[in-house]
PDB file of C-alpha atoms in Angstrom:
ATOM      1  CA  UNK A1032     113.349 109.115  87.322  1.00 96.00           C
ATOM      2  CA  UNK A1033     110.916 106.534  88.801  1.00 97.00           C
ATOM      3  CA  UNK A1034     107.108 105.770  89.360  1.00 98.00           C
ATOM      4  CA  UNK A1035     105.230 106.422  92.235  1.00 98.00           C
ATOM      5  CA  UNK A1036     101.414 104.740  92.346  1.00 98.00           C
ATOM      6  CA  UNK A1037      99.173 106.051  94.411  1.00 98.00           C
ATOM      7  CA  UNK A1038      96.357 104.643  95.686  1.00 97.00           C
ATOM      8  CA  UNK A1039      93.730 104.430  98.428  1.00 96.00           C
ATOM      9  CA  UNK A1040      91.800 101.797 100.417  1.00 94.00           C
ATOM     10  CA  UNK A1041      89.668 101.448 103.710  1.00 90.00           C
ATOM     11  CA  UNK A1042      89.805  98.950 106.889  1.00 75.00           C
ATOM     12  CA  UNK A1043      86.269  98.225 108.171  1.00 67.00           C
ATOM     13  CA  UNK A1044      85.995 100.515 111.014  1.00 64.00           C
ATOM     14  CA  UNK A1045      82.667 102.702 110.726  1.00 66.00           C
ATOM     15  CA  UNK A1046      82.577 102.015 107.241  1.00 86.00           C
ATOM     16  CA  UNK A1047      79.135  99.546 107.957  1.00 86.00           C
ATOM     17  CA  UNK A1048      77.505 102.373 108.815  1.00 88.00           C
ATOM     18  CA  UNK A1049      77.405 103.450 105.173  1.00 93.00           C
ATOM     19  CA  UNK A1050      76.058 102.938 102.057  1.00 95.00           C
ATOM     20  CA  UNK A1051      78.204 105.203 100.320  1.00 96.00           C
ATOM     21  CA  UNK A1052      80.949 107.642 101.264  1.00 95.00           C
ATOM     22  CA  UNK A1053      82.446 109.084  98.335  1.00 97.00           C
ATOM     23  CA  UNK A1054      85.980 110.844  98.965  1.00 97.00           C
ATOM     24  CA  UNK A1055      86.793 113.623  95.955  1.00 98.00           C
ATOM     25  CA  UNK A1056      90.910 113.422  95.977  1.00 98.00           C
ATOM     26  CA  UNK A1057      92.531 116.606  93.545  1.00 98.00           C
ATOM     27  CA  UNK A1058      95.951 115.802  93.877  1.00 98.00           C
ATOM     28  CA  UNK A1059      98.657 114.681  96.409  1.00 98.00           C
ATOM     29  CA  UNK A1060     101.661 116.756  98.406  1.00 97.00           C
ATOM     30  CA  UNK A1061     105.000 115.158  98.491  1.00 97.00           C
ATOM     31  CA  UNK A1062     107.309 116.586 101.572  1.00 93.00           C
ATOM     32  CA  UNK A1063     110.875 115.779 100.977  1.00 87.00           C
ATOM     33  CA  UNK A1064     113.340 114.479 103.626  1.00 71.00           C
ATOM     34  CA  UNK A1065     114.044 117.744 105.533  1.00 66.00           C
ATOM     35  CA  UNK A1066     110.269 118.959 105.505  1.00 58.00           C
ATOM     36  CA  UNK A1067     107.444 118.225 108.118  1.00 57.00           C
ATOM     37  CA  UNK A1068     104.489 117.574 107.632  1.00 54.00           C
ATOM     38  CA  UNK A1069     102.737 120.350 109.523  1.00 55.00           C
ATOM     39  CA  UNK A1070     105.214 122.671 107.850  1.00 53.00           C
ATOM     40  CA  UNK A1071     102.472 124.044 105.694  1.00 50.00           C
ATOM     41  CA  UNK A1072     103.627 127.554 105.886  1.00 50.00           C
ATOM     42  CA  UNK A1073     103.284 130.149 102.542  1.00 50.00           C
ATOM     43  CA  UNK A1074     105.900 131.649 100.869  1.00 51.00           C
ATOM     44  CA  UNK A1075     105.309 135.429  99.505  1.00 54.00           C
ATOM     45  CA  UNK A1076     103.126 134.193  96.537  1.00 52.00           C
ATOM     46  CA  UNK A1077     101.499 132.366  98.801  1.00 46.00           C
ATOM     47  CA  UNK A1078     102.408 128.815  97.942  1.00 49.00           C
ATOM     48  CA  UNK A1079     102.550 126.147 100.799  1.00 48.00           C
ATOM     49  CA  UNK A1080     106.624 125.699 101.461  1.00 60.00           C
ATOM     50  CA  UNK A1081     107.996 122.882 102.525  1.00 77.00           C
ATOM     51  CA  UNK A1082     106.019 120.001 100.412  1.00 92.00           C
ATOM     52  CA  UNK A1083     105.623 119.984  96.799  1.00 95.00           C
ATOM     53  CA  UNK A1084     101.958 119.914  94.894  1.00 97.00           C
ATOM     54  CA  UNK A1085     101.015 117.710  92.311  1.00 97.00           C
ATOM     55  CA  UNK A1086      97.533 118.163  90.760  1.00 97.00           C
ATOM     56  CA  UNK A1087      95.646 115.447  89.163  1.00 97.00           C
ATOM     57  CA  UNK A1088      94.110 115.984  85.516  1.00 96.00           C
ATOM     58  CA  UNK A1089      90.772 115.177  86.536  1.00 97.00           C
ATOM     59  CA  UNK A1090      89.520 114.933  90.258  1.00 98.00           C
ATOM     60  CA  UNK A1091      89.469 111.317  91.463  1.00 98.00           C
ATOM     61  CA  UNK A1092      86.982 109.798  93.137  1.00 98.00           C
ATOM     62  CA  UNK A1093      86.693 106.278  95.502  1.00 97.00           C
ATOM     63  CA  UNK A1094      83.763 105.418  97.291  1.00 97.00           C
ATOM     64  CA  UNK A1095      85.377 103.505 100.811  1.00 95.00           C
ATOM     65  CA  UNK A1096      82.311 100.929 101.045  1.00 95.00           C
ATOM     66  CA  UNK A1097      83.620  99.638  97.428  1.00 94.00           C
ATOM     67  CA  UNK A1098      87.261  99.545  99.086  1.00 94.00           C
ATOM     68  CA  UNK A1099      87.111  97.376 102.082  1.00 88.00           C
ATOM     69  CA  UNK A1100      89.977  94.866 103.153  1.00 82.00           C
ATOM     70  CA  UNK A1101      92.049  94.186 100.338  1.00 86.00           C
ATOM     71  CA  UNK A1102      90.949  96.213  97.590  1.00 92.00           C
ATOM     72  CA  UNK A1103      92.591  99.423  96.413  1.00 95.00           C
ATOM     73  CA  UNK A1104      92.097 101.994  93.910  1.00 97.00           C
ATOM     74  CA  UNK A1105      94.830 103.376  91.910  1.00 98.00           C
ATOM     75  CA  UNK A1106      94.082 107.361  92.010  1.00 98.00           C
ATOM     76  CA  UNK A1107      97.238 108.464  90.728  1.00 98.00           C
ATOM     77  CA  UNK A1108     100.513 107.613  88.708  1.00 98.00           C
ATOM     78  CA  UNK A1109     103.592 109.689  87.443  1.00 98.00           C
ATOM     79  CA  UNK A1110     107.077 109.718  87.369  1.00 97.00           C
ATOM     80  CA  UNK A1111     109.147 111.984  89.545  1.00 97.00           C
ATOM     81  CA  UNK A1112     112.831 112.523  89.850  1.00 95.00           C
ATOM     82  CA  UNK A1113     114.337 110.072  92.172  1.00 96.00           C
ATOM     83  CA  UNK A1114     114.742 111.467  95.903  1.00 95.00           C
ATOM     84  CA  UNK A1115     113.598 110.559  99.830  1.00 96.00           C
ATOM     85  CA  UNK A1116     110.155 111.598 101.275  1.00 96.00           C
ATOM     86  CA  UNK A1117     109.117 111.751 104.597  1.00 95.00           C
ATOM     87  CA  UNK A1118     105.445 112.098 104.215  1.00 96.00           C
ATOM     88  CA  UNK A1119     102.384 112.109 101.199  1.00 97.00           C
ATOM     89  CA  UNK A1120      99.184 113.949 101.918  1.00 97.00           C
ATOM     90  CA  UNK A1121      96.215 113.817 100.083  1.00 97.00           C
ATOM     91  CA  UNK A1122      94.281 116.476  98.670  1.00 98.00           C
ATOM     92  CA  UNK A1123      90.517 116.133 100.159  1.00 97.00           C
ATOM     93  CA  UNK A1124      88.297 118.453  98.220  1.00 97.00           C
ATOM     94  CA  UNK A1125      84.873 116.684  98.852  1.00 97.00           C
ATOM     95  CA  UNK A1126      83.227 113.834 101.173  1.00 97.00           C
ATOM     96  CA  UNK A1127      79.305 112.739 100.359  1.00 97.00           C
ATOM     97  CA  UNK A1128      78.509 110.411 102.945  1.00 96.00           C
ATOM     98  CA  UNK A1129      75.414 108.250 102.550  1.00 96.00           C
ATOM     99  CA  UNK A1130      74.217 105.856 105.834  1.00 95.00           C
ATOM    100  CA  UNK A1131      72.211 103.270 105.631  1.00 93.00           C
ATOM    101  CA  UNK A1132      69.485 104.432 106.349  1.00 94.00           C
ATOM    102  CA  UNK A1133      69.221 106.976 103.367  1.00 95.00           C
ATOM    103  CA  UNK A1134      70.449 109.854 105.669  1.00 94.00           C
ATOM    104  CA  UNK A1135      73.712 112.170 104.934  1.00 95.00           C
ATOM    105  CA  UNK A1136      76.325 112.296 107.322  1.00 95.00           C
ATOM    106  CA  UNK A1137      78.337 114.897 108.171  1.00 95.00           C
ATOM    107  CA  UNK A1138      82.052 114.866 106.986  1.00 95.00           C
ATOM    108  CA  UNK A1139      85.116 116.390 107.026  1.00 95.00           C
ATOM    109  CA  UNK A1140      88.929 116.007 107.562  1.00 95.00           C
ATOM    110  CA  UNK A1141      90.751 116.852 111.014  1.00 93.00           C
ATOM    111  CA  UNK A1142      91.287 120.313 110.943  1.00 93.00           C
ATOM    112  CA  UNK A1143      89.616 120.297 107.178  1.00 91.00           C
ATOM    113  CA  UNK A1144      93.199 119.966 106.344  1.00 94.00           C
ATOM    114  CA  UNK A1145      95.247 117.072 103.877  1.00 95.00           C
ATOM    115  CA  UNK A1146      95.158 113.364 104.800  1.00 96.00           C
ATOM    116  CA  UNK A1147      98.771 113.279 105.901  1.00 95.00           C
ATOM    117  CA  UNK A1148     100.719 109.746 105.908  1.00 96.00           C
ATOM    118  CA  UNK A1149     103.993 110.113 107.856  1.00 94.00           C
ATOM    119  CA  UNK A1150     105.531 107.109 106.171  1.00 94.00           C
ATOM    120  CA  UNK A1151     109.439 107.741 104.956  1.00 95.00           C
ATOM    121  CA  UNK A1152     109.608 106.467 101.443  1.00 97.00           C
ATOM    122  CA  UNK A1153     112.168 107.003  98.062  1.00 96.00           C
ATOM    123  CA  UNK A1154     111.708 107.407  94.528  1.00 97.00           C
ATOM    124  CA  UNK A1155     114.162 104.805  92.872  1.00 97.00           C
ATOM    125  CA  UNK A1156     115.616 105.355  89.516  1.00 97.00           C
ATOM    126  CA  UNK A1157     113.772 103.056  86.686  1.00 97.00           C
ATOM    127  CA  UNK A1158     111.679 101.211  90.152  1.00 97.00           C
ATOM    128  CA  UNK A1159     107.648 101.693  90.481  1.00 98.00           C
ATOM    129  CA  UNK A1160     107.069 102.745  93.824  1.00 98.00           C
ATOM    130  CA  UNK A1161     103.307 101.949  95.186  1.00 97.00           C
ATOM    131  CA  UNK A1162     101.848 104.071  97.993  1.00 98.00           C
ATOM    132  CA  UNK A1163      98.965 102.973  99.215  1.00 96.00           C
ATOM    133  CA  UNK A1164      96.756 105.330 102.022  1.00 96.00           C
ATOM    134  CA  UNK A1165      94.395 104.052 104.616  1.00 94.00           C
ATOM    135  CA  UNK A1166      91.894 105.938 105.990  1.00 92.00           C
ATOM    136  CA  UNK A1167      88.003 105.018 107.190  1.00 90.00           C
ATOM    137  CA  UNK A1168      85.243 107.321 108.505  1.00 92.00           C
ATOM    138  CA  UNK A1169      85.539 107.475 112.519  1.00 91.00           C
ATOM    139  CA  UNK A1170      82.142 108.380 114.223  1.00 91.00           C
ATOM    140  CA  UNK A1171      82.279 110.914 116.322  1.00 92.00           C
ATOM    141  CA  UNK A1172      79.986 110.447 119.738  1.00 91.00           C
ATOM    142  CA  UNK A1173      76.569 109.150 118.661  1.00 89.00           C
ATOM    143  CA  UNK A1174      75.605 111.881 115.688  1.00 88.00           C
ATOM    144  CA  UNK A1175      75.552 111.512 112.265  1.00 87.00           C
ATOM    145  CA  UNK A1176      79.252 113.079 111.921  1.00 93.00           C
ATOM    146  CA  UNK A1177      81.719 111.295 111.080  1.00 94.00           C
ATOM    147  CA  UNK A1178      86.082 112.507 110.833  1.00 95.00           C
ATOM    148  CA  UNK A1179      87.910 111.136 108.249  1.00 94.00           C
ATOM    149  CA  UNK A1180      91.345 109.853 109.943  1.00 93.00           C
ATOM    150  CA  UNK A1181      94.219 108.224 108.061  1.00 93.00           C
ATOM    151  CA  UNK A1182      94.717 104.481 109.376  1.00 90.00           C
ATOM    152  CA  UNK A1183      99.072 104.102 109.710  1.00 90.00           C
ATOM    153  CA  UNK A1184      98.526 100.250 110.272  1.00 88.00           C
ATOM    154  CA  UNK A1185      96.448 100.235 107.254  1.00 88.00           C
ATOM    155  CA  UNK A1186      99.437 102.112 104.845  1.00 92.00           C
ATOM    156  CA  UNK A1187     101.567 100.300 102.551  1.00 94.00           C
ATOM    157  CA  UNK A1188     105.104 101.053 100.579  1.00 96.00           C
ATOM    158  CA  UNK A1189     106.031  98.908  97.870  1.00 96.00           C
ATOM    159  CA  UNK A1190     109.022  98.768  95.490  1.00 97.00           C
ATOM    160  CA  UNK A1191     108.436  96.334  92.411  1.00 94.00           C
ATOM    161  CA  UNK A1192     112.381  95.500  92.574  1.00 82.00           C
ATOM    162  CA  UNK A1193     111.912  94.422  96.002  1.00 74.00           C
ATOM    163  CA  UNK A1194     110.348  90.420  96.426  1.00 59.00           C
ATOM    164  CA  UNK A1195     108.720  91.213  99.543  1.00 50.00           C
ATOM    165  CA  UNK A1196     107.024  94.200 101.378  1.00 45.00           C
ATOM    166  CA  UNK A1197     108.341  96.982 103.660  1.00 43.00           C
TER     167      UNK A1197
END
């Protein structure tokens, strides 16, 4: 078995518009090597196929104003039989957005759906593997409601028996 970390941050983006946005994140999908991500298809007891679901104990939650440039929050960590994954997707259950100026904005997900980070990484036997999604609040026109899109520059992969980063 290995480790894999996972945790979140935000690039600046929209994120000045806000005094607060608090992302609620129940638990992660992990698609291995021959799934897609979009392959979110149920089986007949009407399980998602193609990815496998890990819930977290407790419902974690980051507020992205607190996670600008280089800091991260860990929101998850557990070990997992070694294999390849194409893609990690986070389970969004909940996004309070607070502007500046006191008002709520309007949130959601594209397509309400999981953040979805098409990033290839491995579990490695006995190796701590740290995944770390980016994704900001992106305003949509000039209303109050706001998409929240993963950032692929933003993602990182890191394997502690590795001296630098992929």
């Amino acid at each position: 078995t290995g480790t894999l970390a996972t945790s979140v941050t935000d690039q600046p983006e929209d994120i000045g518009d806000f005094e607060s946005c608090i992302v609620t994140i129940e638990g992660i999908w992990l698609g291995p090597e021959d799934a897609e991500a979009g392959d979110t298809g149920d089986d007949e007891d009407g399980e998602p196929t193609g990815r496998e679901y890990y819930g977290f104990d407790e419902p974690q939650e980051a507020d992205l104003v607190q996670l600008q440039g280089e800091e991260t929050q860990l929101v998850d960590e557990r070990d997992l039989d070694t294999a390849e994954y194409e893609f990690l997707q986070l389970d969004v259950s909940d996004i309070v957005g607070t502007l500046e100026d006191g008002d709520t904005a309007e949130m959601e997900t594209p397509g309400e759906a999981p953040l979805t980070f098409n990033e290839p990484f491995e579990i490695r036997e006995d190796v701590r593997t740290s995944f770390t999604a980016d994704f900001a609040p992106v305003r949509q026109g000039q209303t109050d409601r706001y998409l929240l899109r993963p950032v692929p520059e933003g993602l990182q992969v890191r394997y502690d028996d590795e001296d630098d980063d992929e």
